[in-house]
Coordinates of C-alpha atoms and ligand atoms in Angstrom, one line a residue:
M1 CA 0.0 0.0 0.0
A2 CA 1.2 3.5 -0.7
E3 CA 2.5 5.3 2.3
E4 CA 0.2 8.3 2.4
T5 CA -2.8 5.9 2.4
T6 CA -1.8 4.1 5.6
P7 CA -2.2 6.4 8.5
G8 CA -0.7 5.2 11.7
A9 CA 2.7 4.6 13.1
P10 CA 4.1 8.1 12.7
G11 CA 7.8 7.8 12.8
A12 CA 7.3 4.3 11.5
E13 CA 9.7 2.9 14.1
S14 CA 7.6 -0.2 14.1
P15 CA 5.6 -1.7 11.3
D16 CA 1.9 -0.8 11.4
P17 CA 0.0 -4.0 12.2
V18 CA -3.3 -2.6 10.9
A19 CA -1.9 -1.7 7.6
A20 CA -0.4 -5.2 7.4
L21 CA -3.7 -6.7 8.2
M22 CA -5.5 -4.6 5.6
G23 CA -2.9 -5.6 3.0
K24 CA -3.5 -9.3 3.8
L25 CA -7.3 -8.8 3.5
A26 CA -6.9 -7.1 0.2
M27 CA -4.9 -10.0 -1.1
G28 CA -7.5 -12.4 0.1
R29 CA -10.3 -10.4 -1.6
A30 CA -8.5 -10.3 -4.9
F31 CA -8.5 -14.1 -4.7
K32 CA -12.0 -14.9 -3.4
S33 CA -14.9 -13.2 -1.7
V34 CA -15.3 -16.0 0.8
L35 CA -12.4 -18.2 2.0
F36 CA -12.2 -21.3 4.2
D37 CA -9.4 -20.9 6.7
D38 CA -8.2 -24.4 7.5
S39 CA -6.2 -23.5 10.6
T40 CA -9.2 -22.0 12.4
R41 CA -11.9 -24.0 10.6
T42 CA -13.8 -20.8 9.9
W43 CA -15.3 -19.1 6.8
Q44 CA -13.8 -15.7 6.2
V45 CA -16.2 -13.4 4.4
L46 CA -14.2 -10.5 2.8
R47 CA -16.4 -8.7 0.2
Y48 CA -18.9 -6.0 1.1
D49 CA -21.9 -7.6 -0.6
E50 CA -21.4 -11.0 1.0
V51 CA -20.7 -9.5 4.5
V52 CA -24.0 -7.5 4.2
E53 CA -25.7 -10.7 3.2
V54 CA -24.4 -12.5 6.3
L55 CA -25.4 -9.6 8.6
T56 CA -28.9 -9.2 7.2
D57 CA -30.0 -12.8 7.0
A58 CA -30.4 -13.7 10.7
S59 CA -32.2 -16.9 10.0
T60 CA -29.3 -18.4 8.0
Y61 CA -26.5 -16.7 9.9
S62 CA -27.3 -17.1 13.6
A63 CA -25.7 -15.0 16.3
Q64 CA -26.0 -17.9 18.8
L65 CA -22.4 -18.7 18.8
D66 CA -22.9 -21.4 21.5
R67 CA -23.9 -23.6 18.6
V68 CA -20.2 -24.0 17.8
M69 CA -18.3 -23.0 20.9
P70 CA -19.0 -23.2 24.6
L71 CA -20.0 -19.9 26.0
G72 CA -21.3 -21.2 29.3
T73 CA -23.3 -18.7 31.3
V74 CA -21.7 -15.7 29.4
N75 CA -24.4 -16.3 26.9
R76 CA -27.4 -15.7 29.1
G77 CA -29.0 -12.3 28.7
N78 CA -26.4 -11.3 26.1
L79 CA -28.2 -9.4 23.3
G80 CA -25.3 -9.9 21.0
F81 CA -25.7 -13.7 21.0
M82 CA -29.5 -13.8 20.5
D83 CA -31.5 -14.3 17.3
P84 CA -35.0 -13.0 16.6
P85 CA -37.6 -13.2 18.0
E86 CA -35.9 -13.5 21.4
H87 CA -33.5 -10.7 20.3
N88 CA -36.3 -8.3 19.5
R89 CA -37.7 -8.7 22.9
A90 CA -34.4 -8.2 24.7
R91 CA -33.5 -5.3 22.5
A92 CA -36.8 -3.5 23.2
L93 CA -35.8 -3.6 26.9
V94 CA -32.8 -1.3 26.4
N95 CA -34.0 0.7 23.5
Q96 CA -35.7 3.2 25.7
A97 CA -32.4 4.1 27.2
F98 CA -31.1 5.1 23.8
T99 CA -33.9 7.2 22.4
P100 CA -32.8 10.4 20.6
R101 CA -34.1 12.4 23.6
T102 CA -32.1 10.5 26.1
V103 CA -29.0 10.6 24.0
N104 CA -29.3 14.4 23.6
E105 CA -29.8 14.8 27.3
L106 CA -26.6 12.8 27.8
G107 CA -24.9 15.3 25.4
T108 CA -24.9 18.0 28.0
R109 CA -23.3 15.8 30.6
M110 CA -20.7 14.6 28.1
E111 CA -19.8 18.2 27.3
T112 CA -19.2 18.9 31.0
I113 CA -17.0 15.7 31.4
T114 CA -15.0 16.7 28.3
K115 CA -14.4 20.2 29.6
E116 CA -13.3 18.9 32.9
L117 CA -10.9 16.4 31.3
L118 CA -9.4 19.1 29.0
D119 CA -9.1 21.5 32.0
G120 CA -7.1 18.8 33.7
L121 CA -4.7 18.6 30.7
S122 CA -4.1 22.3 30.4
G123 CA -0.4 23.1 30.8
R124 CA 0.6 19.6 29.8
A125 CA 3.0 19.7 26.8
E126 CA 2.6 15.9 26.1
F127 CA 0.2 13.2 27.2
D128 CA -1.2 9.8 26.3
L129 CA -4.4 10.6 24.4
I130 CA -5.9 7.2 25.4
A131 CA -5.2 7.1 29.1
D132 CA -5.8 10.8 29.7
F133 CA -8.7 11.5 27.4
A134 CA -10.1 9.1 24.8
Y135 CA -10.8 6.3 27.3
T136 CA -12.1 8.4 30.2
L137 CA -15.0 10.2 28.5
P138 CA -16.7 7.1 27.1
V139 CA -16.2 5.0 30.3
I140 CA -17.6 7.7 32.6
T141 CA -20.6 8.2 30.2
I142 CA -21.5 4.5 30.1
A143 CA -20.9 4.0 33.8
E144 CA -23.2 6.9 34.6
L145 CA -25.8 5.6 32.2
L146 CA -25.7 2.2 33.8
G147 CA -25.6 3.7 37.3
V148 CA -22.3 2.3 38.6
P149 CA -19.6 4.4 40.1
P150 CA -17.4 5.9 37.4
E151 CA -14.5 5.7 39.9
D152 CA -14.6 1.9 39.4
R153 CA -13.2 2.4 35.9
V154 CA -9.9 0.9 36.9
L155 CA -11.8 -2.4 37.2
F156 CA -13.6 -1.8 33.8
H157 CA -10.3 -1.1 32.2
K158 CA -8.8 -4.3 33.6
W159 CA -11.7 -6.4 32.2
A160 CA -11.6 -4.7 28.8
Q161 CA -7.8 -5.2 28.7
A162 CA -8.2 -8.9 29.4
R163 CA -10.3 -9.2 26.3
A164 CA -8.4 -6.9 24.1
S165 CA -5.0 -8.5 24.9
T166 CA -6.0 -12.2 24.5
T167 CA -4.3 -13.6 21.4
S168 CA -6.5 -16.7 21.5
A169 CA -8.6 -17.7 18.5
V170 CA -12.2 -16.5 18.8
T171 CA -13.3 -20.1 19.6
D172 CA -10.8 -20.3 22.4
V173 CA -11.2 -16.9 24.1
L174 CA -13.2 -18.5 26.9
K175 CA -10.3 -20.9 27.6
D176 CA -8.1 -17.9 28.4
E177 CA -7.8 -17.8 32.2
N178 CA -7.4 -14.1 32.2
V179 CA -10.6 -13.5 30.2
M180 CA -12.5 -15.9 32.4
A181 CA -11.3 -14.3 35.6
A182 CA -12.3 -10.9 34.2
L183 CA -15.8 -12.2 33.3
R184 CA -16.2 -13.8 36.7
E185 CA -15.3 -10.5 38.4
Q186 CA -17.6 -8.6 36.1
T187 CA -20.6 -10.9 36.7
E188 CA -20.0 -10.7 40.5
Y189 CA -19.7 -6.9 40.3
F190 CA -22.9 -6.3 38.3
G191 CA -24.7 -9.0 40.3
E192 CA -24.1 -7.2 43.5
H193 CA -25.1 -3.8 42.0
A194 CA -28.3 -5.4 40.5
R195 CA -29.2 -6.8 43.9
T196 CA -28.9 -3.3 45.5
R197 CA -30.9 -1.7 42.7
R198 CA -33.7 -4.3 42.8
A199 CA -34.2 -3.4 46.4
N200 CA -33.8 0.3 45.8
P201 CA -34.3 1.3 42.2
G202 CA -33.0 4.6 40.8
D203 CA -33.5 6.1 37.3
D204 CA -30.4 4.4 35.8
L205 CA -30.3 1.6 33.2
L206 CA -29.3 -1.1 35.7
S207 CA -32.4 -0.3 37.8
Q208 CA -34.5 -0.5 34.6
L209 CA -33.1 -3.9 33.8
T210 CA -33.9 -5.2 37.3
Q211 CA -37.5 -4.1 36.8
A212 CA -37.9 -5.2 33.2
E213 CA -39.5 -8.5 32.1
L214 CA -38.5 -10.8 29.3
D215 CA -41.2 -13.3 28.3
G216 CA -43.1 -12.6 31.4
D217 CA -40.1 -13.2 33.7
R218 CA -37.9 -10.8 35.5
L219 CA -34.3 -11.0 34.4
D220 CA -32.2 -12.8 37.0
E221 CA -29.0 -11.4 38.4
E222 CA -26.7 -13.3 36.0
E223 CA -28.7 -12.2 33.0
I224 CA -28.6 -8.6 34.2
A225 CA -24.9 -8.9 34.8
N226 CA -24.2 -10.2 31.3
F227 CA -26.5 -7.5 29.7
A228 CA -24.8 -4.8 31.7
G229 CA -21.3 -6.2 31.0
L230 CA -22.1 -6.1 27.2
L231 CA -23.3 -2.5 27.5
L232 CA -20.3 -1.5 29.5
M233 CA -17.7 -3.0 27.1
A234 CA -19.6 -2.2 23.8
G235 CA -20.1 1.3 25.1
H236 CA -16.6 2.4 25.9
V237 CA -13.9 0.3 24.2
T238 CA -15.3 1.1 20.7
A239 CA -15.8 4.9 21.2
T240 CA -12.3 5.2 22.8
S241 CA -10.8 3.6 19.7
V242 CA -12.6 5.8 17.2
I243 CA -11.6 9.0 19.1
A244 CA -8.0 7.9 19.0
S245 CA -8.1 6.6 15.4
A246 CA -9.5 9.8 14.2
V247 CA -6.7 11.8 15.8
L248 CA -4.2 9.4 14.2
A249 CA -5.8 9.5 10.8
L250 CA -6.1 13.3 10.7
D251 CA -2.4 13.6 11.8
A252 CA -1.3 11.3 9.1
N253 CA -3.4 13.2 6.5
P254 CA -2.7 16.9 7.1
E255 CA -4.6 18.0 4.1
Q256 CA -7.7 16.4 5.5
A257 CA -7.1 18.0 8.9
A258 CA -6.8 21.4 7.2
A259 CA -10.1 20.8 5.3
L260 CA -11.7 20.0 8.7
R261 CA -10.3 23.1 10.3
A262 CA -11.6 25.2 7.4
E263 CA -15.0 23.6 7.5
P264 CA -15.8 22.3 11.0
A265 CA -19.2 21.1 9.8
L266 CA -17.3 18.2 8.2
M267 CA -16.8 16.7 11.6
P268 CA -19.7 14.1 11.4
A269 CA -18.4 13.0 8.0
A270 CA -14.9 12.8 9.4
I271 CA -16.1 10.5 12.1
E272 CA -18.0 8.3 9.7
E273 CA -14.9 8.0 7.6
T274 CA -12.8 7.1 10.6
I275 CA -15.3 4.3 11.4
R276 CA -15.1 3.1 7.8
Y277 CA -11.3 3.2 7.7
Y278 CA -10.7 1.9 11.2
P279 CA -13.9 0.1 12.3
P280 CA -13.1 -0.7 16.0
L281 CA -14.8 -4.1 15.8
S282 CA -13.1 -5.5 12.7
Q283 CA -15.2 -8.7 12.6
A284 CA -18.7 -10.0 13.4
F285 CA -19.3 -13.7 14.0
R286 CA -22.2 -15.8 13.0
V287 CA -23.0 -19.6 12.7
T288 CA -24.8 -21.1 9.7
T289 CA -28.1 -22.7 10.5
R290 CA -28.3 -24.5 7.1
D291 CA -26.2 -25.4 4.1
V292 CA -25.8 -22.2 2.2
E293 CA -24.1 -20.8 -0.9
L294 CA -22.2 -17.5 -0.4
G295 CA -19.8 -15.8 -2.8
G296 CA -19.6 -19.0 -4.9
E297 CA -18.7 -21.2 -1.9
K298 CA -20.9 -23.9 -0.3
I299 CA -20.9 -23.4 3.4
P300 CA -22.3 -26.4 5.4
E301 CA -24.7 -26.0 8.3
G302 CA -23.1 -25.4 11.7
Q303 CA -20.0 -23.5 10.6
L304 CA -18.5 -20.4 12.1
V305 CA -18.6 -17.5 9.7
V306 CA -16.3 -14.4 10.2
A307 CA -17.9 -11.4 8.6
W308 CA -15.0 -8.9 8.1
L309 CA -16.3 -5.4 8.6
L310 CA -12.8 -4.1 8.1
S311 CA -12.5 -5.8 4.8
A312 CA -16.0 -4.9 3.6
N313 CA -15.2 -1.2 4.4
H314 CA -12.2 -1.3 2.2
D315 CA -13.8 -3.3 -0.6
E316 CA -12.7 -1.6 -3.9
R317 CA -16.0 -2.9 -5.5
R318 CA -18.0 -0.7 -3.1
F319 CA -15.7 2.2 -2.3
T320 CA -13.8 4.4 -4.7
D321 CA -10.1 4.5 -3.7
P322 CA -10.9 2.7 -0.4
Q323 CA -7.3 3.1 0.9
R324 CA -7.7 6.9 0.9
F325 CA -8.8 8.5 4.1
D326 CA -11.3 11.0 2.8
I327 CA -13.5 13.0 5.1
R328 CA -15.6 14.2 2.1
R329 CA -16.5 10.7 1.0
D330 CA -20.1 10.8 0.0
P331 CA -21.9 8.5 0.1
N332 CA -20.2 6.5 2.8
P333 CA -22.2 3.3 3.3
H334 CA -19.7 1.8 5.7
I335 CA -20.8 -1.1 7.9
G336 CA -18.6 -0.2 11.0
F337 CA -21.8 -0.3 13.1
S338 CA -22.9 -3.6 11.5
R339 CA -26.2 -4.0 9.7
G340 CA -29.5 -5.9 10.3
V341 CA -30.9 -6.8 13.6
H342 CA -27.7 -6.4 15.6
F343 CA -27.0 -2.9 14.2
C344 CA -25.2 -1.1 17.0
L345 CA -27.6 0.0 19.6
G346 CA -25.3 2.8 20.7
A347 CA -24.6 4.3 17.3
A348 CA -26.3 7.6 18.0
L349 CA -24.7 7.9 21.4
A350 CA -21.3 7.0 20.0
R351 CA -21.6 9.6 17.1
L352 CA -22.5 12.4 19.6
E353 CA -19.8 11.3 22.1
I354 CA -17.0 11.1 19.6
R355 CA -18.0 14.5 18.1
I356 CA -18.0 16.2 21.5
A357 CA -14.7 14.6 22.3
L358 CA -13.0 15.6 19.0
E359 CA -14.4 19.1 18.9
G360 CA -13.4 19.7 22.5
L361 CA -9.9 18.3 21.9
Y362 CA -9.1 20.3 18.8
G363 CA -10.8 23.4 20.2
R364 CA -8.5 23.3 23.1
F365 CA -5.4 22.1 21.3
P366 CA -5.5 23.2 17.7
G367 CA -1.9 22.3 17.2
L368 CA -2.2 18.7 18.5
K369 CA 0.5 16.4 17.0
V370 CA 1.0 12.7 17.3
L371 CA 4.4 11.6 18.6
P372 CA 6.3 8.4 17.9
G373 CA 5.4 5.5 20.1
V374 CA 1.9 4.6 18.9
E375 CA 0.9 1.1 20.0
W376 CA -2.1 -0.9 18.6
H377 CA -4.1 -3.5 20.4
D378 CA -2.4 -6.9 20.3
N379 CA -5.6 -8.5 19.0
L380 CA -6.8 -6.9 15.9
R381 CA -10.4 -8.0 16.5
L382 CA -10.3 -4.6 18.1
I383 CA -8.8 -1.9 15.8
G384 CA -7.5 1.1 17.6
P385 CA -4.4 2.4 19.3
R386 CA -3.9 1.4 23.0
V387 CA -1.2 4.0 23.5
L388 CA -1.2 7.3 21.6
P389 CA 1.4 9.9 22.7
V390 CA 0.6 13.4 21.6
R391 CA 2.0 16.9 22.1
T392 CA -0.3 19.9 22.4
G393 CA 1.5 22.6 20.5
P394 CA 4.2 23.2 17.9
Ligands
HEM401 C1 -18.0 4.1 17.3 C2 -18.4 3.3 18.3 C3 -19.1 2.0 18.1 C4 -19.0 1.1 17.1 C5 -18.1 1.2 15.8 C6 -19.8 0.0 17.4 C7 -20.0 -1.2 16.6 C8 -20.9 -2.2 16.9 C9 -21.0 -3.3 16.0 C10 -20.2 -3.6 14.8 C11 -22.0 -4.1 16.6 C12 -22.7 -5.4 16.0 C13 -21.8 -6.6 16.0 C14 -22.5 -7.7 15.3 O1 -23.2 -7.5 14.3 O2 -22.3 -8.8 15.7 C15 -22.5 -3.4 17.8 C16 -23.5 -3.9 18.6 C17 -23.8 -3.3 19.8 N1 -23.3 -2.1 20.3 FE1 -22.0 -0.9 19.4 N2 -20.4 0.2 18.6 C18 -20.0 1.5 19.1 C19 -20.4 2.1 20.2 C20 -21.4 1.6 21.1 C21 -21.9 2.3 22.3 C22 -21.4 3.7 22.7 C23 -22.8 1.5 22.9 C24 -23.6 1.6 24.1 C25 -23.6 2.7 24.8 C26 -22.9 0.3 22.1 C27 -23.7 -0.8 22.3 C28 -23.9 -1.8 21.5 C29 -24.8 -3.0 21.8 C30 -25.6 -3.1 23.1 C31 -24.7 -3.9 20.7 C32 -25.5 -5.2 20.6 C33 -26.7 -4.9 19.7 C34 -27.4 -6.2 19.3 O3 -26.8 -7.3 19.3 O4 -28.6 -6.0 19.0 N3 -22.0 0.4 21.0 N4 -21.8 -2.2 17.9

């Protein structure tokens, strides 16, 4: 890939693993739309049209991954692993927490948090954009939405790290002792909070979950814990990544950064382009419920299918010059938030949150520059820097 089209690794002291992965996916796509990977016994779906087909045909491509891998109790109450009609009912429970009105109300709170964080950074010549900013806003927001103390974010970070740093294949993630320990702790933590809320409900999401009914039954503590755990993780790891990836991409493409400075109204489009270019969740997983033909391949029933959002978003059959980071790209039908019934529940919240974060950041530090020393997550199921050193002025 040409250098100017691969934002990341300024200083290039280490090879950019995301660019390497994108290169590998492009080679795969040139060969076939759908590939069987012998080593993991999974079907890798690489082209946009085929990925969309997988995501939008929930009866053929099931999200119940426990059909092929043991998920144990992690599965219970977890929206991400349900199919319709159970999925519709579970999703309706949390939809009310994400209405446009609630999201807009949260906006005011997110602006205050952003301002406080930026005030705390004033006078600092250099800082780690992740630890000192990009992580903190989303994690405080989702913690407050759920109704758990934002100060517990040290714990949340530890749990998220356990998942982001596992190098296990997706089918083996739950064999990783670190991940399991984090999940156990998380379940206990939310179980305890759910018990308190059931007895003494507030107006937070956790309280709503303790009062909600699914198929006539109240959710039990384990279901609530899994539900809350999904929201906590889905709600902050992704948004953190996009805030940081946007800074990285704009830094690597100064002409785009200049266009954005000249026309601030381009910010929402710049965020969409970041989510296209660096979708934080690079893959979605499904299991075939029947023998099916996809992209010219015959996939038998009961197979694990990896739908590559990252590859689809860079498919040259769908996007002109896909390796170019272009904040004026229009239309931009990226699938970084997925498609179909599992389309990201938090998309509106994420868009607003990322916008508040980036506008605040560049408003305060117009000369923000990325320094050498960028580190990406070890496991590229999650695309985004985990360390992003920046300096605030020239
Ligand atoms: C830019 C930030 C975000 C991105 C790119 C993103 C991406 C995604 C993707 C790709 C999926 C679907 C995976 C699949 O099809 O299997 C998803 C689902 C989900 N997301 Fe997000 N997400 C983001 C932010 C958020 C936030 C802020 C929240 C909550 C506050 C959230 C909550 C959820 C939930 C609950 C689901 C499961 C929905 C379902 O299965 O019906 N996400 N997200």
